[in-house]
mmCIF file of C-alpha atoms and ligand atoms in Angstrom:
data_model
loop_
_atom_site.group_PDB
_atom_site.id
_atom_site.type_symbol
_atom_site.label_atom_id
_atom_site.label_comp_id
_atom_site.label_asym_id
_atom_site.label_seq_id
_atom_site.Cartn_x
_atom_site.Cartn_y
_atom_site.Cartn_z
ATOM 1 C CA MET A 277 128.688 108.742 115.293
ATOM 2 C CA SER A 278 127.561 105.417 114.221
ATOM 3 C CA SER A 279 128.638 103.787 111.051
ATOM 4 C CA VAL A 280 125.558 101.431 111.346
ATOM 5 C CA GLN A 281 122.803 101.765 108.777
ATOM 6 C CA VAL A 282 119.482 103.301 109.532
ATOM 7 C CA ALA A 283 116.111 103.180 108.423
ATOM 8 C CA VAL A 284 112.954 105.211 109.549
ATOM 9 C CA VAL A 285 109.200 104.609 108.878
ATOM 10 C CA THR A 286 106.843 107.533 109.557
ATOM 11 C CA GLY A 287 103.356 106.261 111.308
ATOM 12 C CA SER A 288 104.519 102.720 112.365
ATOM 13 C CA ASN A 289 102.715 102.186 115.422
ATOM 14 C CA LYS A 290 99.905 100.198 113.588
ATOM 15 C CA GLY A 291 98.872 99.194 110.395
ATOM 16 C CA ILE A 292 100.964 99.263 107.213
ATOM 17 C CA GLY A 293 103.559 101.038 108.875
ATOM 18 C CA LEU A 294 104.010 98.520 111.676
ATOM 19 C CA ALA A 295 104.075 95.649 109.210
ATOM 20 C CA ILE A 296 106.738 97.726 106.958
ATOM 21 C CA VAL A 297 108.911 98.005 110.533
ATOM 22 C CA ARG A 298 108.388 94.209 111.084
ATOM 23 C CA ALA A 299 109.725 93.199 107.466
ATOM 24 C CA LEU A 300 112.684 95.646 107.947
ATOM 25 C CA CYS A 301 113.579 94.303 111.402
ATOM 26 C CA LYS A 302 113.883 90.862 109.690
ATOM 27 C CA GLN A 303 115.690 92.129 106.552
ATOM 28 C CA PHE A 304 117.382 95.460 106.856
ATOM 29 C CA PRO A 305 121.125 95.181 107.820
ATOM 30 C CA GLY A 306 121.004 98.154 110.383
ATOM 31 C CA ASP A 307 119.122 100.022 112.990
ATOM 32 C CA VAL A 308 114.930 100.451 112.132
ATOM 33 C CA TYR A 309 113.161 103.174 113.869
ATOM 34 C CA LEU A 310 109.465 102.858 114.577
ATOM 35 C CA THR A 311 107.905 106.210 114.946
ATOM 36 C CA ALA A 312 104.542 107.406 116.130
ATOM 37 C CA ARG A 313 103.194 110.565 117.045
ATOM 38 C CA ASP A 314 102.064 109.345 120.474
ATOM 39 C CA PRO A 315 105.064 107.987 122.265
ATOM 40 C CA GLY A 316 102.894 105.562 124.141
ATOM 41 C CA ARG A 317 101.346 103.968 121.013
ATOM 42 C CA GLY A 318 104.792 103.837 119.871
ATOM 43 C CA GLN A 319 106.487 102.001 122.714
ATOM 44 C CA GLU A 320 103.517 99.629 122.847
ATOM 45 C CA ALA A 321 104.217 98.582 119.177
ATOM 46 C CA VAL A 322 107.900 98.386 119.963
ATOM 47 C CA ALA A 323 107.158 96.026 122.788
ATOM 48 C CA LYS A 324 104.889 93.840 120.621
ATOM 49 C CA LEU A 325 107.652 93.449 118.047
ATOM 50 C CA GLN A 326 110.056 92.709 120.731
ATOM 51 C CA GLY A 327 107.398 89.822 122.063
ATOM 52 C CA GLU A 328 108.076 88.391 118.456
ATOM 53 C CA GLY A 329 111.854 88.459 119.055
ATOM 54 C CA LEU A 330 112.321 91.629 116.715
ATOM 55 C CA HIS A 331 114.280 94.626 117.773
ATOM 56 C CA ALA A 332 113.056 98.182 116.590
ATOM 57 C CA LEU A 333 113.965 101.436 117.950
ATOM 58 C CA PHE A 334 111.660 103.902 118.780
ATOM 59 C CA HIS A 335 111.741 107.759 118.147
ATOM 60 C CA GLN A 336 108.572 110.124 118.360
ATOM 61 C CA LEU A 337 107.515 111.713 115.097
ATOM 62 C CA ASP A 338 104.497 113.833 114.281
ATOM 63 C CA ILE A 339 104.407 114.745 110.761
ATOM 64 C CA ASP A 340 102.259 117.612 111.336
ATOM 65 C CA ASP A 341 104.668 119.050 113.759
ATOM 66 C CA LEU A 342 107.867 120.756 112.300
ATOM 67 C CA GLN A 343 109.453 120.733 115.937
ATOM 68 C CA SER A 344 108.932 117.263 115.946
ATOM 69 C CA ILE A 345 110.176 116.602 112.455
ATOM 70 C CA ARG A 346 113.275 118.670 113.354
ATOM 71 C CA ALA A 347 113.744 116.787 116.433
ATOM 72 C CA LEU A 348 114.198 113.645 114.447
ATOM 73 C CA ARG A 349 116.348 114.943 111.984
ATOM 74 C CA ASP A 350 118.944 116.250 114.809
ATOM 75 C CA PHE A 351 118.935 113.098 116.300
ATOM 76 C CA LEU A 352 119.642 111.447 113.029
ATOM 77 C CA LYS A 353 122.157 113.578 112.125
ATOM 78 C CA GLU A 354 124.257 113.515 115.428
ATOM 79 C CA LYS A 355 123.636 109.659 116.032
ATOM 80 C CA TYR A 356 123.880 108.095 112.374
ATOM 81 C CA GLY A 357 125.448 111.118 110.233
ATOM 82 C CA GLY A 358 122.379 110.912 108.246
ATOM 83 C CA LEU A 359 119.932 107.967 107.178
ATOM 84 C CA ASN A 360 119.691 105.098 104.496
ATOM 85 C CA VAL A 361 116.076 104.487 104.308
ATOM 86 C CA LEU A 362 113.072 106.687 104.644
ATOM 87 C CA VAL A 363 109.532 105.442 104.194
ATOM 88 C CA ASN A 364 106.768 107.967 104.384
ATOM 89 C CA ASN A 365 103.738 106.171 105.489
ATOM 90 C CA ALA A 366 101.973 108.093 107.809
ATOM 91 C CA GLY A 367 98.536 109.113 106.499
ATOM 92 C CA ILE A 368 94.853 109.836 107.399
ATOM 93 C CA ALA A 369 91.431 109.300 105.783
ATOM 94 C CA PHE A 370 88.102 110.145 106.579
ATOM 95 C CA LYS A 371 85.496 107.384 106.513
ATOM 96 C CA VAL A 372 83.189 107.228 103.723
ATOM 97 C CA HIS A 373 80.190 108.290 105.819
ATOM 98 C CA ASP A 374 81.903 110.925 107.897
ATOM 99 C CA THR A 375 79.796 113.970 108.011
ATOM 100 C CA THR A 376 82.521 116.521 108.628
ATOM 101 C CA PRO A 377 82.214 119.256 106.043
ATOM 102 C CA PHE A 378 84.013 118.623 102.774
ATOM 103 C CA ALA A 379 86.139 121.920 103.153
ATOM 104 C CA VAL A 380 87.379 120.672 106.714
ATOM 105 C CA GLN A 381 88.222 117.273 105.419
ATOM 106 C CA ALA A 382 90.020 118.931 102.724
ATOM 107 C CA GLU A 383 92.023 120.966 104.891
ATOM 108 C CA VAL A 384 92.695 118.364 107.539
ATOM 109 C CA THR A 385 93.478 115.595 105.322
ATOM 110 C CA LEU A 386 95.854 117.821 102.906
ATOM 111 C CA LYS A 387 97.692 119.030 106.153
ATOM 112 C CA THR A 388 98.871 115.562 107.034
ATOM 113 C CA ASN A 389 99.148 113.645 103.836
ATOM 114 C CA PHE A 390 100.525 116.220 101.592
ATOM 115 C CA PHE A 391 102.065 118.993 103.613
ATOM 116 C CA GLY A 392 103.068 116.717 106.489
ATOM 117 C CA THR A 393 104.924 114.348 104.179
ATOM 118 C CA ARG A 394 106.443 117.124 102.450
ATOM 119 C CA ASN A 395 107.902 118.906 105.492
ATOM 120 C CA VAL A 396 109.187 115.349 106.526
ATOM 121 C CA CYS A 397 110.882 115.260 102.843
ATOM 122 C CA ALA A 398 112.196 118.645 103.157
ATOM 123 C CA GLU A 399 113.822 118.113 106.410
ATOM 124 C CA LEU A 400 115.045 114.427 106.018
ATOM 125 C CA LEU A 401 115.760 114.169 102.125
ATOM 126 C CA PRO A 402 119.038 116.294 102.509
ATOM 127 C CA LEU A 403 120.092 113.555 104.872
ATOM 128 C CA VAL A 404 119.616 110.576 102.999
ATOM 129 C CA LYS A 405 122.991 109.089 102.249
ATOM 130 C CA PRO A 406 124.381 107.792 98.955
ATOM 131 C CA TYR A 407 122.811 104.721 97.780
ATOM 132 C CA GLY A 408 119.683 105.437 100.038
ATOM 133 C CA LYS A 409 116.049 104.753 99.466
ATOM 134 C CA VAL A 410 112.962 106.763 99.916
ATOM 135 C CA VAL A 411 109.413 105.465 99.399
ATOM 136 C CA ASN A 412 106.263 107.587 99.601
ATOM 137 C CA VAL A 413 103.306 105.607 100.441
ATOM 138 C CA SER A 414 100.588 106.847 98.104
ATOM 139 C CA SER A 415 97.528 104.935 96.818
ATOM 140 C CA MET A 416 96.051 103.849 93.594
ATOM 141 C CA VAL A 417 93.159 106.284 94.457
ATOM 142 C CA SER A 418 95.751 109.130 93.441
ATOM 143 C CA SER A 419 95.356 107.695 90.064
ATOM 144 C CA SER A 420 91.690 107.295 89.813
ATOM 145 C CA ALA A 421 91.456 110.864 91.398
ATOM 146 C CA LEU A 422 93.775 112.113 88.672
ATOM 147 C CA ARG A 423 91.767 110.854 86.077
ATOM 148 C CA SER A 424 88.582 112.737 87.540
ATOM 149 C CA CYS A 425 90.524 115.905 87.524
ATOM 150 C CA SER A 426 89.858 118.510 84.438
ATOM 151 C CA GLN A 427 92.099 118.176 81.770
ATOM 152 C CA GLU A 428 94.149 121.150 82.661
ATOM 153 C CA LEU A 429 94.616 119.826 85.974
ATOM 154 C CA GLN A 430 95.640 116.481 84.490
ATOM 155 C CA GLN A 431 98.286 118.104 82.327
ATOM 156 C CA LYS A 432 99.667 120.008 85.077
ATOM 157 C CA PHE A 433 99.975 116.847 87.316
ATOM 158 C CA ARG A 434 101.480 114.761 84.763
ATOM 159 C CA SER A 435 103.890 117.183 83.495
ATOM 160 C CA ASP A 436 107.816 116.541 83.629
ATOM 161 C CA THR A 437 108.620 120.065 84.476
ATOM 162 C CA ILE A 438 106.234 120.944 87.372
ATOM 163 C CA THR A 439 107.788 122.416 90.218
ATOM 164 C CA GLU A 440 107.283 121.790 93.914
ATOM 165 C CA ASP A 441 106.187 125.295 94.509
ATOM 166 C CA GLU A 442 103.624 124.957 91.596
ATOM 167 C CA LEU A 443 102.320 121.715 93.352
ATOM 168 C CA VAL A 444 102.144 123.400 96.831
ATOM 169 C CA LYS A 445 99.964 126.134 95.064
ATOM 170 C CA LEU A 446 97.741 123.629 93.293
ATOM 171 C CA MET A 447 97.289 121.752 96.642
ATOM 172 C CA THR A 448 96.774 124.863 98.530
ATOM 173 C CA LYS A 449 94.140 126.138 95.963
ATOM 174 C CA PHE A 450 92.314 122.774 96.242
ATOM 175 C CA VAL A 451 91.723 123.664 99.972
ATOM 176 C CA GLU A 452 90.733 127.194 99.285
ATOM 177 C CA ASP A 453 88.232 126.087 96.357
ATOM 178 C CA THR A 454 86.540 123.503 99.032
ATOM 179 C CA LYS A 455 86.253 126.285 101.329
ATOM 180 C CA LYS A 456 84.504 128.837 98.617
ATOM 181 C CA GLY A 457 82.627 125.601 97.243
ATOM 182 C CA VAL A 458 84.021 126.047 93.913
ATOM 183 C CA HIS A 459 86.295 123.129 93.702
ATOM 184 C CA ASP A 460 83.762 121.145 91.231
ATOM 185 C CA LYS A 461 83.787 124.104 88.919
ATOM 186 C CA GLU A 462 87.564 124.440 89.237
ATOM 187 C CA GLY A 463 88.171 120.928 87.840
ATOM 188 C CA TRP A 464 88.767 119.187 91.112
ATOM 189 C CA PRO A 465 87.339 115.380 92.001
ATOM 190 C CA ASN A 466 85.367 115.129 94.858
ATOM 191 C CA THR A 467 87.897 113.176 97.001
ATOM 192 C CA ALA A 468 90.041 115.019 99.742
ATOM 193 C CA TYR A 469 92.066 111.876 100.148
ATOM 194 C CA GLY A 470 92.488 111.356 96.363
ATOM 195 C CA VAL A 471 93.912 115.020 95.976
ATOM 196 C CA SER A 472 96.107 114.595 98.865
ATOM 197 C CA LYS A 473 97.532 111.219 97.434
ATOM 198 C CA ILE A 474 97.689 112.953 94.053
ATOM 199 C CA GLY A 475 100.057 115.311 95.894
ATOM 200 C CA VAL A 476 102.102 112.682 97.204
ATOM 201 C CA THR A 477 102.726 110.962 93.807
ATOM 202 C CA VAL A 478 103.433 114.072 92.130
ATOM 203 C CA LEU A 479 105.835 115.425 94.910
ATOM 204 C CA SER A 480 107.843 112.020 94.595
ATOM 205 C CA ARG A 481 108.016 112.448 90.683
ATOM 206 C CA ILE A 482 109.531 116.371 91.245
ATOM 207 C CA GLN A 483 111.827 115.080 94.054
ATOM 208 C CA ALA A 484 113.347 112.115 91.724
ATOM 209 C CA ARG A 485 113.860 114.817 89.345
ATOM 210 C CA MET A 486 115.536 117.013 91.765
ATOM 211 C CA LEU A 487 117.763 114.061 92.821
ATOM 212 C CA ASN A 488 118.691 113.543 89.251
ATOM 213 C CA GLU A 489 119.706 116.857 88.896
ATOM 214 C CA GLU A 490 121.479 117.690 92.340
ATOM 215 C CA ARG A 491 122.754 114.402 93.579
ATOM 216 C CA LYS A 492 123.079 112.148 90.376
ATOM 217 C CA GLY A 493 126.088 110.615 91.649
ATOM 218 C CA ASP A 494 124.634 109.528 94.754
ATOM 219 C CA ARG A 495 122.403 106.738 93.184
ATOM 220 C CA ILE A 496 119.282 107.191 95.575
ATOM 221 C CA LEU A 497 116.261 105.788 94.310
ATOM 222 C CA LEU A 498 112.878 107.633 95.433
ATOM 223 C CA ASN A 499 109.428 106.160 94.435
ATOM 224 C CA ALA A 500 105.783 106.540 95.557
ATOM 225 C CA CYS A 501 103.908 103.313 95.784
ATOM 226 C CA CYS A 502 100.440 101.960 96.613
ATOM 227 C CA PRO A 503 100.253 99.162 99.279
ATOM 228 C CA GLY A 504 97.038 97.735 97.974
ATOM 229 C CA TRP A 505 93.806 97.372 99.732
ATOM 230 C CA VAL A 506 94.715 96.437 103.151
ATOM 231 C CA ARG A 507 92.981 95.341 106.454
ATOM 232 C CA THR A 508 93.966 98.152 108.656
ATOM 233 C CA ASP A 509 91.987 100.655 110.856
ATOM 234 C CA MET A 510 91.741 102.996 107.667
ATOM 235 C CA ALA A 511 90.286 100.478 105.148
ATOM 236 C CA GLY A 512 88.559 98.254 107.330
ATOM 237 C CA PRO A 513 88.236 94.417 107.677
ATOM 238 C CA LYS A 514 86.983 93.840 104.230
ATOM 239 C CA ALA A 515 89.891 94.787 102.466
ATOM 240 C CA THR A 516 91.748 92.026 100.742
ATOM 241 C CA LYS A 517 95.302 92.334 101.933
ATOM 242 C CA SER A 518 96.874 91.506 105.190
ATOM 243 C CA PRO A 519 99.156 94.217 106.483
ATOM 244 C CA GLU A 520 102.173 91.990 105.933
ATOM 245 C CA GLU A 521 100.888 91.622 102.097
ATOM 246 C CA GLY A 522 100.315 95.446 102.068
ATOM 247 C CA ALA A 523 104.045 96.180 103.285
ATOM 248 C CA GLU A 524 105.543 93.887 100.453
ATOM 249 C CA THR A 525 105.887 96.786 97.704
ATOM 250 C CA PRO A 526 107.143 99.493 100.197
ATOM 251 C CA VAL A 527 109.532 97.154 101.562
ATOM 252 C CA TYR A 528 110.596 95.805 97.873
ATOM 253 C CA LEU A 529 111.422 99.454 97.104
ATOM 254 C CA ALA A 530 113.165 100.270 100.656
ATOM 255 C CA LEU A 531 115.375 97.276 100.001
ATOM 256 C CA LEU A 532 116.348 97.832 96.497
ATOM 257 C CA PRO A 533 119.887 96.371 95.878
ATOM 258 C CA SER A 534 122.585 98.895 95.679
ATOM 259 C CA ASP A 535 123.426 98.229 92.001
ATOM 260 C CA ALA A 536 119.734 98.921 91.046
ATOM 261 C CA ASP A 537 119.171 101.810 88.481
ATOM 262 C CA GLY A 538 115.441 101.924 89.143
ATOM 263 C CA PRO A 539 112.581 102.040 89.768
ATOM 264 C CA HIS A 540 113.185 105.982 90.654
ATOM 265 C CA GLY A 541 110.679 108.570 90.470
ATOM 266 C CA GLN A 542 107.945 105.990 89.651
ATOM 267 C CA PHE A 543 104.546 104.931 90.995
ATOM 268 C CA VAL A 544 104.728 101.368 91.688
ATOM 269 C CA SER A 545 102.060 98.847 92.914
ATOM 270 C CA GLU A 546 102.493 95.044 93.095
ATOM 271 C CA LYS A 547 106.076 95.718 92.799
ATOM 272 C CA THR A 548 105.271 96.933 89.120
ATOM 273 C CA VAL A 549 105.803 100.481 87.611
ATOM 274 C CA ARG A 550 102.314 101.969 86.620
ATOM 275 C CA THR A 551 101.785 104.640 84.079
ATOM 276 C CA TRP A 552 100.897 107.921 85.755
HETATM 277 P P1 NAP B 240 96.195 103.419 109.526
HETATM 278 O O1 NAP B 240 96.187 101.866 110.141
HETATM 279 O O2 NAP B 240 95.240 104.252 109.887
HETATM 280 O O3 NAP B 240 97.677 103.678 110.341
HETATM 281 C C1 NAP B 240 97.931 105.310 110.013
HETATM 282 C C2 NAP B 240 99.272 105.599 110.647
HETATM 283 O O4 NAP B 240 99.784 106.597 110.282
HETATM 284 C C3 NAP B 240 99.056 105.243 112.233
HETATM 285 O O5 NAP B 240 100.258 104.909 112.941
HETATM 286 C C4 NAP B 240 98.806 106.762 112.646
HETATM 287 O O6 NAP B 240 99.067 106.973 113.952
HETATM 288 C C5 NAP B 240 99.888 107.519 111.782
HETATM 289 N N1 NAP B 240 99.678 108.728 111.493
HETATM 290 C C6 NAP B 240 98.714 109.735 111.263
HETATM 291 N N2 NAP B 240 98.613 110.953 111.332
HETATM 292 C C7 NAP B 240 100.181 110.846 111.784
HETATM 293 C C8 NAP B 240 100.832 112.093 112.179
HETATM 294 N N3 NAP B 240 100.403 113.457 112.019
HETATM 295 N N4 NAP B 240 102.208 112.032 112.415
HETATM 296 C C9 NAP B 240 102.534 110.854 112.566
HETATM 297 N N5 NAP B 240 101.893 109.566 112.365
HETATM 298 C C10 NAP B 240 100.765 109.833 111.762
HETATM 299 O O7 NAP B 240 96.261 103.442 108.200
HETATM 300 P P2 NAP B 240 97.158 102.390 107.083
HETATM 301 O O8 NAP B 240 96.083 101.502 106.481
HETATM 302 O O9 NAP B 240 98.127 101.462 107.734
HETATM 303 O O10 NAP B 240 97.845 103.392 106.093
HETATM 304 C C11 NAP B 240 99.061 103.724 106.032
HETATM 305 C C12 NAP B 240 99.530 104.402 104.885
HETATM 306 O O11 NAP B 240 99.074 103.509 103.677
HETATM 307 C C13 NAP B 240 98.618 105.750 104.613
HETATM 308 O O12 NAP B 240 99.771 106.602 104.000
HETATM 309 C C14 NAP B 240 97.412 105.394 103.685
HETATM 310 O O13 NAP B 240 97.024 106.413 103.039
HETATM 311 C C15 NAP B 240 98.033 104.367 102.846
HETATM 312 N N6 NAP B 240 97.367 103.424 101.971
HETATM 313 C C16 NAP B 240 96.396 102.671 102.589
HETATM 314 C C17 NAP B 240 95.355 101.719 102.050
HETATM 315 C C18 NAP B 240 94.901 100.656 102.799
HETATM 316 O O14 NAP B 240 94.190 99.660 102.058
HETATM 317 N N7 NAP B 240 94.989 100.622 104.045
HETATM 318 C C19 NAP B 240 95.364 101.738 100.681
HETATM 319 C C20 NAP B 240 96.350 102.699 99.944
HETATM 320 C C21 NAP B 240 97.285 103.516 100.721
HETATM 321 P P3 NAP B 240 98.073 107.179 115.007
HETATM 322 O O15 NAP B 240 97.784 105.687 115.609
HETATM 323 O O16 NAP B 240 98.628 107.946 116.237
HETATM 324 O O17 NAP B 240 96.791 107.395 114.399
#
């Protein structure tokens, strides 16, 4: 088993994820895994970095596919005995003018952004080594969507005692409410992406709390963050930041020094802790 440190970035064949891998290749003292659901696109991205003189390794990972997640888990366990840095970056968003019915958008968006990310965490968090870092890429949209929720939902999502099961039930309820056409009445905002990212931010707060309760001595730091508005296929060419600029906050959180006590369990943007 290798004693080399290892970092994994999900959805990193393009966009912010690729920029995070690029930065980690330059700054992380260990092996850096670029992962992609499509091996062809993944290997192409690795070759692109190779052309820049950077050495990333590749492993397939589709966060919608439990078998794929478990194959990566087994690989990391066997080769490295765990992992040191996990960046949950993979995500999807329907375009504003997409005419896909809202209920379908809700189901598809939540499936990847919330449930997929949660499944990766369920399989990989137990493998994270002491002093490890976990970064869940959420969005400022999670904060604006939170403010558009009913007072009752806001209270639940801001609660310091909400459990993962309760959060999963709420995310499931959102999808069901959109199918019944009652999501408005039930206090949900009109954004599937926003609700999925509320899920990611709240999940991060819960996971950090669980680490405090169950693995306090391991000093693992886990946070959610927003990369900013970034020029990628998701956000389009009018966005204000380059992918490299978008990678700055996630990379800052992934490389927090080993003697850092925080941030932990926070929502961070521009390297600054934001009020949730
Ligand atoms: P992007 O350019 O569309 O890249 C998304 C990446 O996620 C791609 O590599 C994509 O792979 C991958 N992905 C999607 N579904 C996946 C799955 N099931 N399994 C594995 N990988 C999957 O988007 P981006 O702008 O870089 O976004 C990266 C993250 O930042 C997302 O979580 C997004 O919500 C968040 N974010 C972005 C912005 C922004 O302004 N861009 C702002 C706030 C937050 P394929 O190439 O195979 O599709």
